[in-house]
Structures are given as C-alpha cells and as structure tokens.
Amino acid sequence: VNLQSGNRMDLSGQSGQTQLGCGTYLLRIQVPSTRISYSLGMPEVFSAYQLYINGDPALSIGNPNPDHYRDATGSRLVSFFPDENGMIYSFGTEKYAYENPHSEYEGPFCIEKMGITYPDKRYLIDRQNYGRYFYRHIYIFEYVISGEGYVECDHEVYKVRAGDFYMLSSRHLLRYYCDQENPYSKIWINVGGRIMTEMMQLYNLQSGIVIKQMNCRKTFDSIYEECARMDESNKPEIYRNVFKLLVRILDQLTGDAACDMMAPSSYKIRDFIDSNIQANIGLDDIANKFFFSKSYIISCFKNEFGISPKQYIIQKKIETAKNMLLETDMSVKAISEMLHFADSHHFSNTFKKQTGISPMEYRMKTGLN
C-alpha cells in the first residue's frame, strides 16, 4: 500500500490540499477461479473497504459505512468475477445512497440497498446463485436513466431502454447487464419484507418481471434523497416515506390499463420488430410468432408505446431508410425494395408523410449539412 499527499478538487469545487492529503492505494485480492461474484465497497476515504462474496459480507477493514463520514462523502461498489484462468472482470461501478449494514433482514419492510449504476459495458449482476433467505424474498425496482441493457428472467431475455421502469422478484432466476454499445445508467432500490410480499399479491404483480415505459424518475430521485439521509435515529421515518413512494410507483404501474401486467409481451414484440425491420413483417407474423390474437397485440402494444404495431413498423422503416440514404449510394428504388414497400412511389409518399420531404430531398439537404 503506497500513499502520498497530493492536491485534489474537493466536493465544493475549491481546489486545494485536503487535511489528510490525497493518495492512491493498491489493494490486491487473491481469489479462486470459481464462477462466483465478488463486490468491493469503498467510501471516498482510504483504508476502509468491505468485501462481499455472492452478496454476503465476507471481510471488512476500517469502517466503510458512509454514515460514519460527512454527508458529502460518497460510497461506491465495484463488483467483479474471475474466469477459469483467474482473470478478473469488472461488473461496473455503483454509488450507494444507502446500504443496510445488517446481515439479517427481518421485519415487515426492509431496504437492502439504494443506488445509481453508472454506464460500464462490463456491468453484470447475476442473482441466480444467491443462497441467503432474504435474497429469495427481495423486490428490485429499477429505472433506466440512459442507454440500454438486458434482463434475463428464468432464461427469457428482455431488452430495456432509457425511460423504462422494471421490477424484478428474486424468487426467479435473474441476470441483468449492459448493452455493449450503449451501456445504461440506472437508479434502483432493493426492498423486502412481509409487507412487500403482500403488496405484490394485492397489485397482482407476482410474475418474475414487469416492464413499463413510464416517467417515474422524480419519484426515484425522491427515494434516493430519503435513503441518503437515513441513519439509526430516523430510520422508521425514512422507511415510511420510502414505502409511500414505492406505492406511488406501483399505482402508476398498474393504474393505466389491464394489460400493463403483460408489458414484457409488448417489449418482446417491439424487439421482434426491431430485429426484422428489413423483412416483410406484419401483424400476421407477430401473431404467429407470439400466439396472441391481433386485437390483443394492438391493444397492449398501443397502451405501452402510444402507437400501433403498424405505425411503429413504418417509423422504424423510415428511420432505417434515412440511414441508408445518408450512408449508402443506394437508389430510392433499391431502398424501397429492401424495406418491402409496394414500390418506390409508395415508399416516397410514406417517407414524405413522415418527414415532410422526399427521400432525394432528404439525401441532398442532410448530406450537404
């Protein structure tokens, strides 16, 4: 461990030397080459850390609990796993507003963790091997701030994007990770307890995953602020406030339409369209793929995204056509054939209806810009 004094920019924005100086230290951890997860929690003060193995506290040096430091001190968690050769791969970086220091989570309601995940293409969380009792009764609320990622629930894969809220139950096999090209940033909270289990039954939210595009960022920010000021003296008050905010999210999630609980179906339909946008895809193909009636597909898709599947297909085809016009020298006729329009006239009319200009005008105007 090597420490040396140095200058830094403190949290108030004033440049200068801190009371204890500024240093960098190297922590070496030798781990076996088994496929289990490790997490290293470190507040922004040196000589304090806590090591978790598969979510369980295993080792602590100093006092890494940010409650013991001034309010401006942050706490980050870096998770990683070794491969069969002992190489370490990082899961990404997270900043906690609150982390429950107790190993036992009992009672009617409990907050396990609350935090923000920053974009990192290496980020991965695997809850399929967690063995503690509490982890089988935890509910995970997450909101995607930016970017994209994937959630695997019982080996089914769902794609999530900026603006998506999703809720997971750890009674199911869960694994979630960033998109490699556009890694997400998200804000999240993990909660448990008897009341949460009863609430899920009351709201009929007992599936492993529920996804919905909805604006709940402000509610998550309020939860983060509440958790960040929690200590032993105000914990009952904070728990009550957070619980009320979670109820607000559940009301928003379930209050719009009956098919909201089938939101994953809508997202799978959207992903199917995105993956086959250059095919001659239509409502019949979607119905045959997912074994739903056409009326059900239209109703749930429109409720989730505000437009019908047909309108979404047209929008995606026009977006694809824009890229082709700018990035290739393909003719309008060739593009219309590739995207399965009836003919180039039909393509040009649809393009102009969506954008206000013809395909050739778009190529000339945008290309020059």
PDB file of N, CA and C in Angstrom, residues 135-180:
ATOM      1  N   TYR A 135     -32.528 -12.976   0.041  1.00  0.00           N
ATOM      2  CA  TYR A 135     -32.434 -12.760  -1.393  1.00  0.00           C
ATOM      3  C   TYR A 135     -33.501 -13.527  -2.158  1.00  0.00           C
ATOM      4  N   ARG A 136     -34.152 -14.468  -1.544  1.00  0.00           N
ATOM      5  CA  ARG A 136     -35.251 -15.146  -2.209  1.00  0.00           C
ATOM      6  C   ARG A 136     -36.558 -14.375  -2.028  1.00  0.00           C
ATOM      7  N   HIS A 137     -36.522 -13.297  -1.246  1.00  0.00           N
ATOM      8  CA  HIS A 137     -37.724 -12.517  -0.975  1.00  0.00           C
ATOM      9  C   HIS A 137     -37.475 -11.028  -1.184  1.00  0.00           C
ATOM     10  N   ILE A 138     -36.673 -10.702  -2.171  1.00  0.00           N
ATOM     11  CA  ILE A 138     -36.346  -9.315  -2.439  1.00  0.00           C
ATOM     12  C   ILE A 138     -37.034  -8.861  -3.718  1.00  0.00           C
ATOM     13  N   TYR A 139     -37.425  -7.591  -3.736  1.00  0.00           N
ATOM     14  CA  TYR A 139     -38.020  -6.992  -4.928  1.00  0.00           C
ATOM     15  C   TYR A 139     -37.127  -5.851  -5.385  1.00  0.00           C
ATOM     16  N   ILE A 140     -36.828  -5.847  -6.673  1.00  0.00           N
ATOM     17  CA  ILE A 140     -35.861  -4.919  -7.248  1.00  0.00           C
ATOM     18  C   ILE A 140     -36.613  -3.936  -8.143  1.00  0.00           C
ATOM     19  N   PHE A 141     -36.569  -2.654  -7.783  1.00  0.00           N
ATOM     20  CA  PHE A 141     -37.198  -1.597  -8.572  1.00  0.00           C
ATOM     21  C   PHE A 141     -36.084  -0.841  -9.303  1.00  0.00           C
ATOM     22  N   GLU A 142     -36.145  -0.743 -10.627  1.00  0.00           N
ATOM     23  CA  GLU A 142     -35.094  -0.063 -11.367  1.00  0.00           C
ATOM     24  C   GLU A 142     -35.689   0.832 -12.459  1.00  0.00           C
ATOM     25  N   TYR A 143     -35.040   1.989 -12.666  1.00  0.00           N
ATOM     26  CA  TYR A 143     -35.444   2.914 -13.715  1.00  0.00           C
ATOM     27  C   TYR A 143     -34.219   3.228 -14.568  1.00  0.00           C
ATOM     28  N   VAL A 144     -34.333   3.052 -15.879  1.00  0.00           N
ATOM     29  CA  VAL A 144     -33.207   3.273 -16.791  1.00  0.00           C
ATOM     30  C   VAL A 144     -33.138   4.760 -17.151  1.00  0.00           C
ATOM     31  N   ILE A 145     -32.060   5.417 -16.744  1.00  0.00           N
ATOM     32  CA  ILE A 145     -31.885   6.843 -16.994  1.00  0.00           C
ATOM     33  C   ILE A 145     -31.442   7.089 -18.429  1.00  0.00           C
ATOM     34  N   SER A 146     -30.494   6.304 -18.890  1.00  0.00           N
ATOM     35  CA  SER A 146     -29.986   6.455 -20.254  1.00  0.00           C
ATOM     36  C   SER A 146     -29.436   5.117 -20.720  1.00  0.00           C
ATOM     37  N   GLY A 147     -29.235   4.981 -22.037  1.00  0.00           N
ATOM     38  CA  GLY A 147     -28.632   3.773 -22.573  1.00  0.00           C
ATOM     39  C   GLY A 147     -29.584   2.594 -22.657  1.00  0.00           C
ATOM     40  N   GLU A 148     -28.993   1.405 -22.784  1.00  0.00           N
ATOM     41  CA  GLU A 148     -29.766   0.181 -22.960  1.00  0.00           C
ATOM     42  C   GLU A 148     -29.121  -0.964 -22.186  1.00  0.00           C
ATOM     43  N   GLY A 149     -29.911  -1.983 -21.907  1.00  0.00           N
ATOM     44  CA  GLY A 149     -29.407  -3.162 -21.219  1.00  0.00           C
ATOM     45  C   GLY A 149     -30.347  -4.333 -21.403  1.00  0.00           C
ATOM     46  N   TYR A 150     -30.025  -5.428 -20.735  1.00  0.00           N
ATOM     47  CA  TYR A 150     -30.805  -6.658 -20.880  1.00  0.00           C
ATOM     48  C   TYR A 150     -31.105  -7.253 -19.508  1.00  0.00           C
ATOM     49  N   VAL A 151     -32.272  -7.861 -19.402  1.00  0.00           N
ATOM     50  CA  VAL A 151     -32.663  -8.573 -18.190  1.00  0.00           C
ATOM     51  C   VAL A 151     -33.029  -9.993 -18.575  1.00  0.00           C
ATOM     52  N   GLU A 152     -32.411 -10.964 -17.924  1.00  0.00           N
ATOM     53  CA  GLU A 152     -32.780 -12.364 -18.105  1.00  0.00           C
ATOM     54  C   GLU A 152     -33.567 -12.815 -16.882  1.00  0.00           C
ATOM     55  N   CYS A 153     -34.783 -13.266 -17.118  1.00  0.00           N
ATOM     56  CA  CYS A 153     -35.632 -13.773 -16.034  1.00  0.00           C
ATOM     57  C   CYS A 153     -36.074 -15.179 -16.405  1.00  0.00           C
ATOM     58  N   ASP A 154     -35.633 -16.152 -15.611  1.00  0.00           N
ATOM     59  CA  ASP A 154     -35.933 -17.555 -15.900  1.00  0.00           C
ATOM     60  C   ASP A 154     -35.552 -17.900 -17.346  1.00  0.00           C
ATOM     61  N   HIS A 155     -34.386 -17.385 -17.770  1.00  0.00           N
ATOM     62  CA  HIS A 155     -33.765 -17.675 -19.069  1.00  0.00           C
ATOM     63  C   HIS A 155     -34.465 -17.012 -20.251  1.00  0.00           C
ATOM     64  N   GLU A 156     -35.483 -16.161 -19.987  1.00  0.00           N
ATOM     65  CA  GLU A 156     -36.079 -15.343 -21.032  1.00  0.00           C
ATOM     66  C   GLU A 156     -35.374 -13.981 -21.023  1.00  0.00           C
ATOM     67  N   VAL A 157     -35.029 -13.450 -22.203  1.00  0.00           N
ATOM     68  CA  VAL A 157     -34.248 -12.218 -22.295  1.00  0.00           C
ATOM     69  C   VAL A 157     -35.148 -11.053 -22.716  1.00  0.00           C
ATOM     70  N   TYR A 158     -35.053  -9.938 -21.973  1.00  0.00           N
ATOM     71  CA  TYR A 158     -35.803  -8.724 -22.265  1.00  0.00           C
ATOM     72  C   TYR A 158     -34.827  -7.568 -22.422  1.00  0.00           C
ATOM     73  N   LYS A 159     -35.085  -6.702 -23.403  1.00  0.00           N
ATOM     74  CA  LYS A 159     -34.255  -5.515 -23.603  1.00  0.00           C
ATOM     75  C   LYS A 159     -34.928  -4.324 -22.948  1.00  0.00           C
ATOM     76  N   VAL A 160     -34.152  -3.509 -22.211  1.00  0.00           N
ATOM     77  CA  VAL A 160     -34.685  -2.309 -21.571  1.00  0.00           C
ATOM     78  C   VAL A 160     -33.922  -1.097 -22.090  1.00  0.00           C
ATOM     79  N   ARG A 161     -34.615   0.043 -22.164  1.00  0.00           N
ATOM     80  CA  ARG A 161     -34.058   1.265 -22.717  1.00  0.00           C
ATOM     81  C   ARG A 161     -34.309   2.440 -21.780  1.00  0.00           C
ATOM     82  N   ALA A 162     -33.721   3.575 -22.121  1.00  0.00           N
ATOM     83  CA  ALA A 162     -33.934   4.801 -21.351  1.00  0.00           C
ATOM     84  C   ALA A 162     -35.432   5.088 -21.232  1.00  0.00           C
ATOM     85  N   GLY A 163     -35.881   5.387 -20.004  1.00  0.00           N
ATOM     86  CA  GLY A 163     -37.291   5.643 -19.762  1.00  0.00           C
ATOM     87  C   GLY A 163     -38.079   4.431 -19.328  1.00  0.00           C
ATOM     88  N   ASP A 164     -37.454   3.253 -19.337  1.00  0.00           N
ATOM     89  CA  ASP A 164     -38.135   2.027 -18.898  1.00  0.00           C
ATOM     90  C   ASP A 164     -38.027   1.871 -17.393  1.00  0.00           C
ATOM     91  N   PHE A 165     -39.144   1.537 -16.772  1.00  0.00           N
ATOM     92  CA  PHE A 165     -39.138   1.051 -15.389  1.00  0.00           C
ATOM     93  C   PHE A 165     -39.341  -0.449 -15.436  1.00  0.00           C
ATOM     94  N   TYR A 166     -38.610  -1.156 -14.572  1.00  0.00           N
ATOM     95  CA  TYR A 166     -38.901  -2.583 -14.458  1.00  0.00           C
ATOM     96  C   TYR A 166     -38.739  -3.036 -13.011  1.00  0.00           C
ATOM     97  N   MET A 167     -39.505  -4.048 -12.669  1.00  0.00           N
ATOM     98  CA  MET A 167     -39.498  -4.600 -11.323  1.00  0.00           C
ATOM     99  C   MET A 167     -39.236  -6.096 -11.419  1.00  0.00           C
ATOM    100  N   LEU A 168     -38.330  -6.580 -10.566  1.00  0.00           N
ATOM    101  CA  LEU A 168     -37.935  -7.980 -10.579  1.00  0.00           C
ATOM    102  C   LEU A 168     -38.195  -8.614  -9.223  1.00  0.00           C
ATOM    103  N   SER A 169     -38.482  -9.891  -9.232  1.00  0.00           N
ATOM    104  CA  SER A 169     -38.627 -10.665  -8.000  1.00  0.00           C
ATOM    105  C   SER A 169     -37.512 -11.700  -7.944  1.00  0.00           C
ATOM    106  N   SER A 170     -36.764 -11.713  -6.850  1.00  0.00           N
ATOM    107  CA  SER A 170     -35.635 -12.630  -6.752  1.00  0.00           C
ATOM    108  C   SER A 170     -36.063 -14.060  -6.426  1.00  0.00           C
ATOM    109  N   ARG A 171     -37.352 -14.318  -6.411  1.00  0.00           N
ATOM    110  CA  ARG A 171     -37.807 -15.702  -6.342  1.00  0.00           C
ATOM    111  C   ARG A 171     -37.533 -16.419  -7.670  1.00  0.00           C
ATOM    112  N   HIS A 172     -37.157 -15.628  -8.685  1.00  0.00           N
ATOM    113  CA  HIS A 172     -36.895 -16.171 -10.014  1.00  0.00           C
ATOM    114  C   HIS A 172     -35.405 -16.069 -10.325  1.00  0.00           C
ATOM    115  N   LEU A 173     -34.969 -16.799 -11.343  1.00  0.00           N
ATOM    116  CA  LEU A 173     -33.571 -16.731 -11.771  1.00  0.00           C
ATOM    117  C   LEU A 173     -33.358 -15.427 -12.526  1.00  0.00           C
ATOM    118  N   LEU A 174     -32.453 -14.587 -12.034  1.00  0.00           N
ATOM    119  CA  LEU A 174     -32.268 -13.254 -12.590  1.00  0.00           C
ATOM    120  C   LEU A 174     -30.816 -13.006 -12.972  1.00  0.00           C
ATOM    121  N   ARG A 175     -30.656 -12.320 -14.084  1.00  0.00           N
ATOM    122  CA  ARG A 175     -29.333 -11.900 -14.533  1.00  0.00           C
ATOM    123  C   ARG A 175     -29.542 -10.654 -15.383  1.00  0.00           C
ATOM    124  N   TYR A 176     -28.815  -9.576 -15.097  1.00  0.00           N
ATOM    125  CA  TYR A 176     -29.008  -8.373 -15.901  1.00  0.00           C
ATOM    126  C   TYR A 176     -27.677  -7.683 -16.142  1.00  0.00           C
ATOM    127  N   TYR A 177     -27.595  -7.005 -17.323  1.00  0.00           N
ATOM    128  CA  TYR A 177     -26.306  -6.490 -17.760  1.00  0.00           C
ATOM    129  C   TYR A 177     -26.511  -5.400 -18.816  1.00  0.00           C
ATOM    130  N   CYS A 178     -25.429  -4.641 -19.080  1.00  0.00           N
ATOM    131  CA  CYS A 178     -25.456  -3.521 -20.009  1.00  0.00           C
ATOM    132  C   CYS A 178     -25.383  -3.985 -21.465  1.00  0.00           C
ATOM    133  N   ASP A 179     -25.954  -3.163 -22.342  1.00  0.00           N
ATOM    134  CA  ASP A 179     -25.690  -3.295 -23.760  1.00  0.00           C
ATOM    135  C   ASP A 179     -24.240  -2.880 -24.019  1.00  0.00           C
ATOM    136  N   GLN A 180     -23.536  -3.616 -24.851  1.00  0.00           N
ATOM    137  CA  GLN A 180     -22.121  -3.360 -25.068  1.00  0.00           C
ATOM    138  C   GLN A 180     -21.862  -2.050 -25.803  1.00  0.00           C
TER     139      GLN A 180
END
